[in-house]
Coordinates of C-alpha atoms in Angstrom, one line a residue:
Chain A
X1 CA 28.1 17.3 22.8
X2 CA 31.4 18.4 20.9
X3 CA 34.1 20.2 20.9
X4 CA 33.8 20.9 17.4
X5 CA 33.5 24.5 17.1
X6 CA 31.1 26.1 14.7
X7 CA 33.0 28.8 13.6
X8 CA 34.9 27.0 11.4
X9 CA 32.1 26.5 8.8
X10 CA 30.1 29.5 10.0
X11 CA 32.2 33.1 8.2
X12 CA 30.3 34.7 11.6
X13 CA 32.6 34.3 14.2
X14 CA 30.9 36.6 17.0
X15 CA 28.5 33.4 17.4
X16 CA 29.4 31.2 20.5
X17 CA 29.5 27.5 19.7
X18 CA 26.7 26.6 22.4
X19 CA 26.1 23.0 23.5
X20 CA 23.3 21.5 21.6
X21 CA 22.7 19.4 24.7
X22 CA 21.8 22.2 27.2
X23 CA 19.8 23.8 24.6
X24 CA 17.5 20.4 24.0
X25 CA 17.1 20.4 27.8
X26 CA 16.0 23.9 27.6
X27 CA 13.9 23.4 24.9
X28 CA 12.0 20.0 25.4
X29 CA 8.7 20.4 26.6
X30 CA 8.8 18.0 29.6
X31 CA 9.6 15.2 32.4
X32 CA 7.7 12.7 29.9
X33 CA 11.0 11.6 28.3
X34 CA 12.3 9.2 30.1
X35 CA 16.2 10.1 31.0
X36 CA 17.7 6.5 29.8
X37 CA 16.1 7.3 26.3
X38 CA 18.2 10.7 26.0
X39 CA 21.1 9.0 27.5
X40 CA 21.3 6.5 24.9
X41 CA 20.7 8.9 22.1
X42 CA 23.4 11.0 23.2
X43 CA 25.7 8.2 23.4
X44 CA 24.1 7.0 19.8
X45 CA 25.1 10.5 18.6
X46 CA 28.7 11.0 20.3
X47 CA 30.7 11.9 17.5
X48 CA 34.3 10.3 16.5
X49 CA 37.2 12.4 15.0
X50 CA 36.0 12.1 11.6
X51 CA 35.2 14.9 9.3
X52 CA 31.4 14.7 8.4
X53 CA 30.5 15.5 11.6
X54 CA 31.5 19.0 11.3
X55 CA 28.2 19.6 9.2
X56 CA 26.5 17.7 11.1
X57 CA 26.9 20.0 14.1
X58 CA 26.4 23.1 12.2
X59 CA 23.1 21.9 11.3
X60 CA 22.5 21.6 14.8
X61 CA 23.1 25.0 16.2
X62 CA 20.7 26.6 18.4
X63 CA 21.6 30.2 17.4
X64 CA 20.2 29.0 13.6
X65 CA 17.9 27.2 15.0
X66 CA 16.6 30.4 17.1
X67 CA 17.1 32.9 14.0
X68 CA 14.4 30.4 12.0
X69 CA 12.4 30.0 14.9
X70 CA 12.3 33.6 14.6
X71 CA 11.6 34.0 11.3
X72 CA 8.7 31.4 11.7
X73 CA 7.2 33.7 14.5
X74 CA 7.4 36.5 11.7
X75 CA 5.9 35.0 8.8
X76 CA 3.0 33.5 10.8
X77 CA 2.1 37.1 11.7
X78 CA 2.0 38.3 8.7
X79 CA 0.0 35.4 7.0
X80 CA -2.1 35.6 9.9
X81 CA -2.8 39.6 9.3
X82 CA -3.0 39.0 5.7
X83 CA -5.5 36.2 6.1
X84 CA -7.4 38.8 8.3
X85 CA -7.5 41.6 5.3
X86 CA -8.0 39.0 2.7
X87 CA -11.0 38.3 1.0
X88 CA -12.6 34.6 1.8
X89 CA -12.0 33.2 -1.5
X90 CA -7.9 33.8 -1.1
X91 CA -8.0 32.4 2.2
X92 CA -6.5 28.4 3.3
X93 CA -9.6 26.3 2.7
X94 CA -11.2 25.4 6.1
X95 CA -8.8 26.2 8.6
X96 CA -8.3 29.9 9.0
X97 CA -6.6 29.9 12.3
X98 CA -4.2 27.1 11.8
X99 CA -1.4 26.8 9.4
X100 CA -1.6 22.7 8.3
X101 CA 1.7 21.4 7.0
X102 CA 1.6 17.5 6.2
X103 CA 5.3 16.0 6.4
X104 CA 5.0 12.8 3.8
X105 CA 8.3 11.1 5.1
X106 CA 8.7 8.8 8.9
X107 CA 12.1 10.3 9.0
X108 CA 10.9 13.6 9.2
X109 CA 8.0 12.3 11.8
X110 CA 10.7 10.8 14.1
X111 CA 12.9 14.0 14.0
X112 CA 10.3 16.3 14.5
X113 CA 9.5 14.7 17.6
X114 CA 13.0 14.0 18.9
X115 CA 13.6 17.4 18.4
X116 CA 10.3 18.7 20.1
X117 CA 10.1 21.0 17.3
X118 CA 6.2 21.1 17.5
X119 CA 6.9 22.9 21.3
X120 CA 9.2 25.3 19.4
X121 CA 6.8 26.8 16.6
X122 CA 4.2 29.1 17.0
X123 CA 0.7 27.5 18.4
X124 CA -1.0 28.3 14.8
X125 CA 0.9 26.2 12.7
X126 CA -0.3 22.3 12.6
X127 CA 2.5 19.5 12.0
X128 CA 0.5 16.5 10.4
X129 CA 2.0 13.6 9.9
X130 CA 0.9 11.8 5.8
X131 CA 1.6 8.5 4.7
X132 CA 5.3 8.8 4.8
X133 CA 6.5 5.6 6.1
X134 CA 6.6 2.8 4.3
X135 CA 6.0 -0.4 6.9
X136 CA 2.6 1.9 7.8
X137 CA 1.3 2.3 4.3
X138 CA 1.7 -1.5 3.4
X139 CA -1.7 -2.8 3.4
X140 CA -2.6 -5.9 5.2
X141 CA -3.7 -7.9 2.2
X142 CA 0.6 -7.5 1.3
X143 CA 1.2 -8.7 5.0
X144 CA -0.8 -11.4 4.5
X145 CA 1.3 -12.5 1.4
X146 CA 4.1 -12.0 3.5
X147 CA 2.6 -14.3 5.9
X148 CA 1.7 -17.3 3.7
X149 CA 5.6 -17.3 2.0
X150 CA 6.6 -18.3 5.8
X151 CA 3.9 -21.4 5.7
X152 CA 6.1 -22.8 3.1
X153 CA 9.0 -25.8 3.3
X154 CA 12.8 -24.8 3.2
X155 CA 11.9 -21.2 2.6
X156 CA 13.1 -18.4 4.0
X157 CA 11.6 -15.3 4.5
X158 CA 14.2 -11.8 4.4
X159 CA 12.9 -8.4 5.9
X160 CA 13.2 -5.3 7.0
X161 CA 13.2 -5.1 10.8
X162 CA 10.5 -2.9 11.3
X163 CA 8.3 -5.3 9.5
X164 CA 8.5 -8.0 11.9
X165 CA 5.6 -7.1 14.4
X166 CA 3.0 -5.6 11.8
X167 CA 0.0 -7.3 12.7
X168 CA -1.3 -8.9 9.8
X169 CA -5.5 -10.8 9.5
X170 CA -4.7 -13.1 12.1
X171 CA -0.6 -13.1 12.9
X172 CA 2.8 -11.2 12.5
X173 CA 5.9 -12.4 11.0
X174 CA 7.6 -12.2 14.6
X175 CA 5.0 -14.6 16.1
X176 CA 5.6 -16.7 13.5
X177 CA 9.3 -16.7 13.3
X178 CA 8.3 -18.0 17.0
X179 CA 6.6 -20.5 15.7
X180 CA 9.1 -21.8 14.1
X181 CA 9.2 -20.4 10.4
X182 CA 12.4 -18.9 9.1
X183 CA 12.2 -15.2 9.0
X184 CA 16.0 -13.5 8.4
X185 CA 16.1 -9.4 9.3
X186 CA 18.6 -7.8 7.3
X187 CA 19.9 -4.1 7.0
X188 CA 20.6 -4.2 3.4
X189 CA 19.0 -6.4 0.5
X190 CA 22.8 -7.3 -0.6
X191 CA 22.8 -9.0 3.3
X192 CA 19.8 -11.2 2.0
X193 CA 21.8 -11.9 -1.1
X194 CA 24.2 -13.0 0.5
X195 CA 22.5 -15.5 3.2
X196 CA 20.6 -16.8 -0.2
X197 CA 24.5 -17.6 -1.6
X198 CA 25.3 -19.2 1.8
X199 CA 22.2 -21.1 2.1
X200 CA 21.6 -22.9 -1.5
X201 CA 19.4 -25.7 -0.1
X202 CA 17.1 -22.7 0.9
X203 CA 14.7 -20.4 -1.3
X204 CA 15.3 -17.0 0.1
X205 CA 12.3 -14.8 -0.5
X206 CA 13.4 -10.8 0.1
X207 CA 10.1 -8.9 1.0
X208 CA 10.8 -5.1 -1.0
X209 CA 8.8 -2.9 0.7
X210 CA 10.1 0.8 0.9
X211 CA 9.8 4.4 -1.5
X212 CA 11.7 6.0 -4.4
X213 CA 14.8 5.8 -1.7
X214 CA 14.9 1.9 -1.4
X215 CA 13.9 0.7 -5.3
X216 CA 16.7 1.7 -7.0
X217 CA 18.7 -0.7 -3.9
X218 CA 16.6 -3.6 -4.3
X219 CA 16.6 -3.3 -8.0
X220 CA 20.6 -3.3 -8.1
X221 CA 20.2 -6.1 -5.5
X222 CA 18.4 -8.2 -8.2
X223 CA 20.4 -7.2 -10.9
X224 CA 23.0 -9.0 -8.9
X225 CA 21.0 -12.3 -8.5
X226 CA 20.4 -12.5 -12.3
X227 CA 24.4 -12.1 -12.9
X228 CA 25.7 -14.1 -10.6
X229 CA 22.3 -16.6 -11.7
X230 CA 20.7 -16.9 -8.3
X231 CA 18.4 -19.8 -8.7
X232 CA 17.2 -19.6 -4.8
X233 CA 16.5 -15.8 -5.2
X234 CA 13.6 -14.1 -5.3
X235 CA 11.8 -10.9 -4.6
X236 CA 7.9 -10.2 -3.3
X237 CA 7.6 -6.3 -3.9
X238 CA 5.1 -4.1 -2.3
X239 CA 7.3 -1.4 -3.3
X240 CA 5.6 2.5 -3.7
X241 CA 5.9 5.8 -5.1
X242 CA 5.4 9.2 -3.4
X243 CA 4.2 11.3 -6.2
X244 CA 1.4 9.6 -6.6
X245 CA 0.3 9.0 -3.1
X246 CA 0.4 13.2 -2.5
X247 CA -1.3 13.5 -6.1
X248 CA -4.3 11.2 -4.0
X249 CA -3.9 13.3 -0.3
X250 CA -4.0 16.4 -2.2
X251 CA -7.2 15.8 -4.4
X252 CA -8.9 14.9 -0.6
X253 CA -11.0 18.0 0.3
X254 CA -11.0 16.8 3.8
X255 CA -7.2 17.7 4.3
X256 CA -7.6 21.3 3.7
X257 CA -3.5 22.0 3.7
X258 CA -1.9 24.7 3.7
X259 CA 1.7 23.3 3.0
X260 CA 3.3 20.3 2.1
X261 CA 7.2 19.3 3.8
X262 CA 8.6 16.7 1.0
X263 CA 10.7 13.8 2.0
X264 CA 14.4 14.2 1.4
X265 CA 16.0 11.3 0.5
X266 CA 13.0 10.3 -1.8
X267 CA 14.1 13.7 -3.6
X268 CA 17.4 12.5 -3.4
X269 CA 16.4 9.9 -6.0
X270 CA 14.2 11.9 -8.3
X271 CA 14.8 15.3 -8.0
X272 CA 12.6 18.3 -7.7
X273 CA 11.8 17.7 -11.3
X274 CA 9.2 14.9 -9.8
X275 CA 6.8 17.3 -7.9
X276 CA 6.1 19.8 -10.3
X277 CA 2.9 19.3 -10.7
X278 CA 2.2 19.9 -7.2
X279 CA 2.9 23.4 -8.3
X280 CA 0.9 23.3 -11.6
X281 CA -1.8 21.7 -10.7
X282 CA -2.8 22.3 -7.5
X283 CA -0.9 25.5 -6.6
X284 CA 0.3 24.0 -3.1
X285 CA 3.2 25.3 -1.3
X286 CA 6.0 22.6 -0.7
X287 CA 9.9 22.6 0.2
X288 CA 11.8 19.6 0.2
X289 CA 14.4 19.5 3.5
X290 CA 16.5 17.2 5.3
X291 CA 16.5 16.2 9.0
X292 CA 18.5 18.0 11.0
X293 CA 16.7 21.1 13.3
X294 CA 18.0 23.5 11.0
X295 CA 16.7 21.7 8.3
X296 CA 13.1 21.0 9.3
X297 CA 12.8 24.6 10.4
X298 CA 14.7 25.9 7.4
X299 CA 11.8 23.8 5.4
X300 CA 9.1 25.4 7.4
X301 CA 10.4 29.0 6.9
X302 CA 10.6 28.7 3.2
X303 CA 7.4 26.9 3.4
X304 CA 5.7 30.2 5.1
X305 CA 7.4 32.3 2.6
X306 CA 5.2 30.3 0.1
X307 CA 2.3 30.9 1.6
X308 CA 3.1 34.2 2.3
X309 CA 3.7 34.7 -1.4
X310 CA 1.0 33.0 -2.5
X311 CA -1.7 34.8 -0.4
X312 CA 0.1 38.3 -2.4
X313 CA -1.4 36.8 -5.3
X314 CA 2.5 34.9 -6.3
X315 CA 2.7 31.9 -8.0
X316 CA 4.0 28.5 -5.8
X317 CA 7.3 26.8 -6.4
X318 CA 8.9 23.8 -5.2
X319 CA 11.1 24.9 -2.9
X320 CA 14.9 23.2 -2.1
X321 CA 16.0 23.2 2.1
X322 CA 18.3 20.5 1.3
X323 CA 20.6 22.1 -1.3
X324 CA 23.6 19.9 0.0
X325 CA 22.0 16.4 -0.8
X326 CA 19.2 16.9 -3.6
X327 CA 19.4 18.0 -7.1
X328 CA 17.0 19.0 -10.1
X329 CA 17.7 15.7 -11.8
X330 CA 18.1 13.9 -8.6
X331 CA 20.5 10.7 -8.9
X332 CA 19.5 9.6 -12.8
X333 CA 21.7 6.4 -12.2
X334 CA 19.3 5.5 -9.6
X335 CA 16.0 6.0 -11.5
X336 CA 17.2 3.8 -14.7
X337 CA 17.6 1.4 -12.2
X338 CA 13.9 1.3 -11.0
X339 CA 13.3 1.8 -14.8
X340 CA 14.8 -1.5 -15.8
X341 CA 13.8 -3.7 -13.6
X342 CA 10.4 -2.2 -12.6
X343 CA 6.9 -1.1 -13.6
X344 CA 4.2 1.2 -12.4
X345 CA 1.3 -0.9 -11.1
X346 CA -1.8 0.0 -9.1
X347 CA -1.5 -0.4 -5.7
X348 CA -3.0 -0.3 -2.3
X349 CA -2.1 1.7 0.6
X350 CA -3.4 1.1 4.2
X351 CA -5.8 4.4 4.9
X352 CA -5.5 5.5 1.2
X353 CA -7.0 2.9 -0.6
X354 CA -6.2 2.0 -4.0
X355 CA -4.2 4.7 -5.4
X356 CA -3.6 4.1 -9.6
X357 CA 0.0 3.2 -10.9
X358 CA 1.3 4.4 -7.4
X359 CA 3.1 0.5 -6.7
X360 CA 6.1 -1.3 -8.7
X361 CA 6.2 -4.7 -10.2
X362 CA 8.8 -6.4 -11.6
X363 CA 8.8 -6.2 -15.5
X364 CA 7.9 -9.8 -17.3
X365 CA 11.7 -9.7 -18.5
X366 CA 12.3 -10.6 -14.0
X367 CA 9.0 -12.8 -13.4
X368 CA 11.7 -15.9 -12.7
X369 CA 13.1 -13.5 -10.1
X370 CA 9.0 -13.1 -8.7
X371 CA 8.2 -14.9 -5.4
X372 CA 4.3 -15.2 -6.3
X373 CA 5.6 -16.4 -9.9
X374 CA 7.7 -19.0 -8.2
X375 CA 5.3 -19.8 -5.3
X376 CA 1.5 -20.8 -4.9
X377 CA 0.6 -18.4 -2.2
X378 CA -2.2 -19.7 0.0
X379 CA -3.1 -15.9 1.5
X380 CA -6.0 -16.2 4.1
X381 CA -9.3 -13.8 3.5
X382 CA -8.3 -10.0 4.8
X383 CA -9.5 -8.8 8.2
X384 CA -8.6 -5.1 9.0
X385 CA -7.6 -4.6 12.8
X386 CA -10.3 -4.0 15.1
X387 CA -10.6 -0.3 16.6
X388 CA -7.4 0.8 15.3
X389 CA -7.0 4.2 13.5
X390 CA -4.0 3.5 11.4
X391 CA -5.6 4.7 8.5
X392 CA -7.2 7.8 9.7
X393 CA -3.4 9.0 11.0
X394 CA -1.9 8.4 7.8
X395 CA -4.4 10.5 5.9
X396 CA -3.5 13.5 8.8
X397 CA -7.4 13.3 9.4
X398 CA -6.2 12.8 13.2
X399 CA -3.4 12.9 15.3
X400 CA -2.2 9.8 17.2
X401 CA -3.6 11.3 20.5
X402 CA -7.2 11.4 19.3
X403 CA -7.4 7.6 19.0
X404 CA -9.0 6.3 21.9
X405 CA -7.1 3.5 21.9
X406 CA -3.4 5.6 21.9
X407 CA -0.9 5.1 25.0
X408 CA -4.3 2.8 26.5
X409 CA -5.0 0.0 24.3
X410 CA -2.2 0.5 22.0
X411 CA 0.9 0.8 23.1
X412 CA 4.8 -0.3 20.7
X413 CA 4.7 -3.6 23.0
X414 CA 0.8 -4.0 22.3
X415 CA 0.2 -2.8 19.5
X416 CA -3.4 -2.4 17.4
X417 CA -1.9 -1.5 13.7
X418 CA 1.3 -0.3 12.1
X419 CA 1.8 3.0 12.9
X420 CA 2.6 2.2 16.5
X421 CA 5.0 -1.0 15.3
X422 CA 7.1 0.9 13.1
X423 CA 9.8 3.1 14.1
X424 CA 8.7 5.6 12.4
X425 CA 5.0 5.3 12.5
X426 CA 3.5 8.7 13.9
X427 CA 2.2 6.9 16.9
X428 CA 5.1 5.3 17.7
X429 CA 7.0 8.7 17.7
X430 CA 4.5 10.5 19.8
X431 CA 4.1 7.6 22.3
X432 CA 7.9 7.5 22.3
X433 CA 8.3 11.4 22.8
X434 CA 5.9 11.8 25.0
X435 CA 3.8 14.2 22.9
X436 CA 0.5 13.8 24.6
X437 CA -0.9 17.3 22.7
X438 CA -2.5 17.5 19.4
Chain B
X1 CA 13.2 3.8 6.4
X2 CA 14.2 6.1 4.4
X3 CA 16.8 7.1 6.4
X4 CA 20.4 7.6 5.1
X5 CA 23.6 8.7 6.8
X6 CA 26.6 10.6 5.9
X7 CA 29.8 9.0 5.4
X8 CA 33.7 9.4 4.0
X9 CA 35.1 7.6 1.0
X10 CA 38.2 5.9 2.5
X11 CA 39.0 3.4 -0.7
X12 CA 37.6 2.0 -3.4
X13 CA 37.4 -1.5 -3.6
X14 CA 37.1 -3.2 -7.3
X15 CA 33.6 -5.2 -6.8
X16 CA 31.9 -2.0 -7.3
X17 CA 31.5 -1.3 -3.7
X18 CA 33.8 0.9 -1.3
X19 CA 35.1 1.4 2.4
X20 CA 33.1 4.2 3.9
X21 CA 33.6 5.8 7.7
X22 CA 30.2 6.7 9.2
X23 CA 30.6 8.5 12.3
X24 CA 33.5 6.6 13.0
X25 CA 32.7 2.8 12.3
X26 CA 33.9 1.8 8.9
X27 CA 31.5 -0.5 6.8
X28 CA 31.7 -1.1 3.1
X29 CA 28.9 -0.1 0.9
X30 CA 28.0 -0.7 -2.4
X31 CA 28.7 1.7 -5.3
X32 CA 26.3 1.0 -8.3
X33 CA 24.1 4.0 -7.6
X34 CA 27.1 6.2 -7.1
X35 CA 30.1 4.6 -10.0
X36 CA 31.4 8.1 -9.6
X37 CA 32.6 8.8 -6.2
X38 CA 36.2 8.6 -5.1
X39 CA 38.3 8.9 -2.7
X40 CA 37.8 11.7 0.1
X41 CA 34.3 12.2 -1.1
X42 CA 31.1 12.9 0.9
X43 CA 28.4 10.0 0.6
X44 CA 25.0 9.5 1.6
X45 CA 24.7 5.9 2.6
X46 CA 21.0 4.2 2.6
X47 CA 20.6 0.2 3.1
X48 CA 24.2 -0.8 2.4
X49 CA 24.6 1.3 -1.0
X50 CA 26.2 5.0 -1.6
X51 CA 23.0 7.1 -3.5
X52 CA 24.6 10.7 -4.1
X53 CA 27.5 12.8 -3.5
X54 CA 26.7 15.1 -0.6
X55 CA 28.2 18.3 -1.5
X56 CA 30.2 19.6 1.3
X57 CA 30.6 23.3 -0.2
X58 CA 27.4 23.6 -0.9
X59 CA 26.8 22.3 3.0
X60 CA 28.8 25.5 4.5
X61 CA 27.5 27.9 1.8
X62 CA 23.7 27.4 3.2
X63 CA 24.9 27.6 6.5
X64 CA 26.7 30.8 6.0
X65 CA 23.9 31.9 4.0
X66 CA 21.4 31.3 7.0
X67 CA 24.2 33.0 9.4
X68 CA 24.1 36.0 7.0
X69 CA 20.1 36.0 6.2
X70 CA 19.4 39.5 7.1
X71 CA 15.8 39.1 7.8
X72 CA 16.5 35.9 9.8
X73 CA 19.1 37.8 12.2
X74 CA 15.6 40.9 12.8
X75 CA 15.8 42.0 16.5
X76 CA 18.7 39.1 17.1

């Protein structure tokens, strides 16, 4: 796909620079991909002269990825023959034969499955999917707020894209955009800013929904509104935090993990520093990566290593694949941010539940800058979607393809719930990658 | 939606916010997560703002480290 050789970041030089593109044709299971969706990715992906994308491609080289995949093969024999001469009590909880690792991030969903990476790895180890993506988690009562902002005059109503077909009780913002309400998609919160400066007849309602990666974004985005005194400006937050939500999946018997794949550019924010205690307390392997193939599988291999370690009788620690773009302390900037302007509240995620002090408010010192301060919100009774196992998914107590309803009743252009609207919902990314296998 | 993409530093711009080349389209992002970058530097860009420093050494040392691995290159 380039003529960027890898040799000049790799000190190996014996290595041939293969195209990535034969060896995804290679490697991808099957004729289920249709060839107009690889075309356009490839054009999507064509690289320019510029200079980042020389690490891009290195992170892209089949010869790594083969010496992981590799690896992978290696450790899962070994934990496999361990688990064999082990006694039951050091043994994964449930699952003996399986290797379950949960990824808690719908960037790391969608590359897995781009990449076919499940094909690649050895038939004992499990890739689940968790609640890692944030349009899925938000719980229909919040897209029911959503909803009632768009039933009132000279408002308008500023979101994420991937929000726009979320069924909520009884509509979706796109069928009422339809219908005449004003619903803006933006890329950035600063674009919604903007259309609020450019539209002062108009109160401009920005709908914060996103993780650790987004907060500190929207919070600066705010901190803009109150300088420049924003009168028309306001913000309904459904905004979460990971910790917590893993703290939940990982008291949850049912889930019997073996490994945990933590979200990169959440770390990016907080740092290692913020999962510590999945170490402590619970003794879990877990390696935060990025999202390239040499990444993920990078992330899996120190992830086996874990387990390998900790079946020896070792004690866990989190684990860094993504050296290049998180830190200890992660970005502290960033987390004063969500500080100031932000507090923990409980909150509710779909298929979790309520999980405590896992949402964030604004602080009383920003309530002018609150939508459901500013607005009486007429928000009709909550109905959960008929028949659709959303919430099952996101706990990884299924995979999309045991729903009866997937690729039959539910399908991205009719969709039952949230994980098959968003980009980045699990179903979505299996429908859309043709992963028809558990 | 957590997704963030790599880009250059081209100039710095005095409203706190900077030109940036990602994969070759130029866009300018905001820079109050990031006051700190300049000029030539490696940015992560998420949602119209700069959120860390990508370190680009640190980039080709883990490559070259997996290159080197020694158990990674077994029966290679």
């Amino acid at each position: 796909m380039s003529d960027l050789s890898t040799d000049t970041l790799l000190p190996d030089s014996t290595r041939k620079p293969l195209q990535l593109d034969g060896y995804r044709e290679l490697q991808l299971p099957d004729s289920t991909r249709k060839p107009q969706q690889q075309d356009g990715y490839r054009e999507l992906q064509q690289p320019d002269s510029t200079r980042n994308t020389q690490q891009i491609d290195g992170y892209r080289d089949p010869q790594l990825v083969a010496r992981l995949l590799q690896r992978i093969e290696q450790l899962t024999e070994r934990i496999k023959a361990s688990q064999a001469t082990k006694l039951p009590a050091v043994q994964p909880a449930t699952h003996p034969s399986t290797l379950r690792l949960m990824e808690v991030c719908g960037t790391h969903t969608m590359a897995i499955a781009r990449y076919g990476l499940r094909s690649l790895l050895p038939p004992e180890i499990k890739l689940l999917s968790g609640p890692g993506c944030p349009v899925c988690v938000t719980a229909n009562s919040d897209i029911d707020r959503i909803i009632a902002l768009t039933r009132i005059d000279r408002l308008t109503v500023a979101i994420f894209g991937d929000m726009l077909r979320v069924p909520g009780s009884s509509t979706s913002l796109a069928e009422r955009r339809a219908a005449g309400a004003s619903v803006e998609v933006v890329y950035s919160p600063l674009d919604a800013l903007q259309f609020a400066k450019e539209h002062p007849e108009q109160q401009v309602v920005f709908i914060a929904v996103g993780f650790e990666t987004t907060a500190p974004i929207i919070a600066q985005t705010l901190l803009r509104a109150a300088e420049q005194r924003l009168a028309n400006f306001s913000l309904l937050s459904a905004l979460k935090q990971v910790p917590p939500a893993l703290a939940a999946l990982l008291q949850d018997p049912r889930l019997a993990l073996d490994g945990l794949i933590l979200p990169g550019h959440v770390s990016t924010i907080l740092g290692l520093q913020a999962y510590q205690f999945i170490a402590t307390d619970y003794q879990m392997p877990a390696v935060v990566t990025g999202f390239e193939p040499v990444d993920i599988l990078a992330g899996i291999t120190a992830l086996l290593e874990q387990v390998n370690a900790k079946q020896e009788g070792q004690v866990v620690a989190i684990g860094n694949a993504y050296h290049r773009a998180v830190r200890e302390n992660g970005n502290p900037e960033a987390q004063s941010s969500i500080q100031q302007v932000f507090a923990s509240q409980d909150s509710v995620w779909r298929g979790l539940g309520l999980i405590p002090q896992s949402g964030l408010a604004l602080r009383p010192e920003y309530r002018d800058y609150d939508a459901e301060q500013r607005f009486q919100l007429d928000v009709e009774p909550t109905v959960e979607p008929r028949g659709c196992r959303c919430g099952d998914v996101l706990r990884g107590i299924i995979t999309p393809p045991e729903c009866p309803h997937f690729g039959i009743s539910c399908t991205p252009s009719q969709p039952l719930g949230a994980c098959m609207v968003s980009s980045e919902g699990s179903c979505a990314a299996y429908y859309r990658y043709g992963i028809q296998f558990a | 939606m957590c997704l963030a993409v790599p880009a250059v530093v081209l100039q710095i711009n005095l409203d706190r916010t900077a030109l940036v080349d990602i994969l070759g389209v130029q866009r300018v992002v905001a820079l109050d997560l990031l006051p700190q970058a300049v000029v030539g530097d490696y940015v992560l860009v998420h949602a119209g703002f700069a959120i860390e420093l990508i370190s680009a050494e640190t980039a080709e040392e883990t490559l070259a480290f997996f290159a080197e691995f020694p158990e990674l290159a077994e029966g290679l």
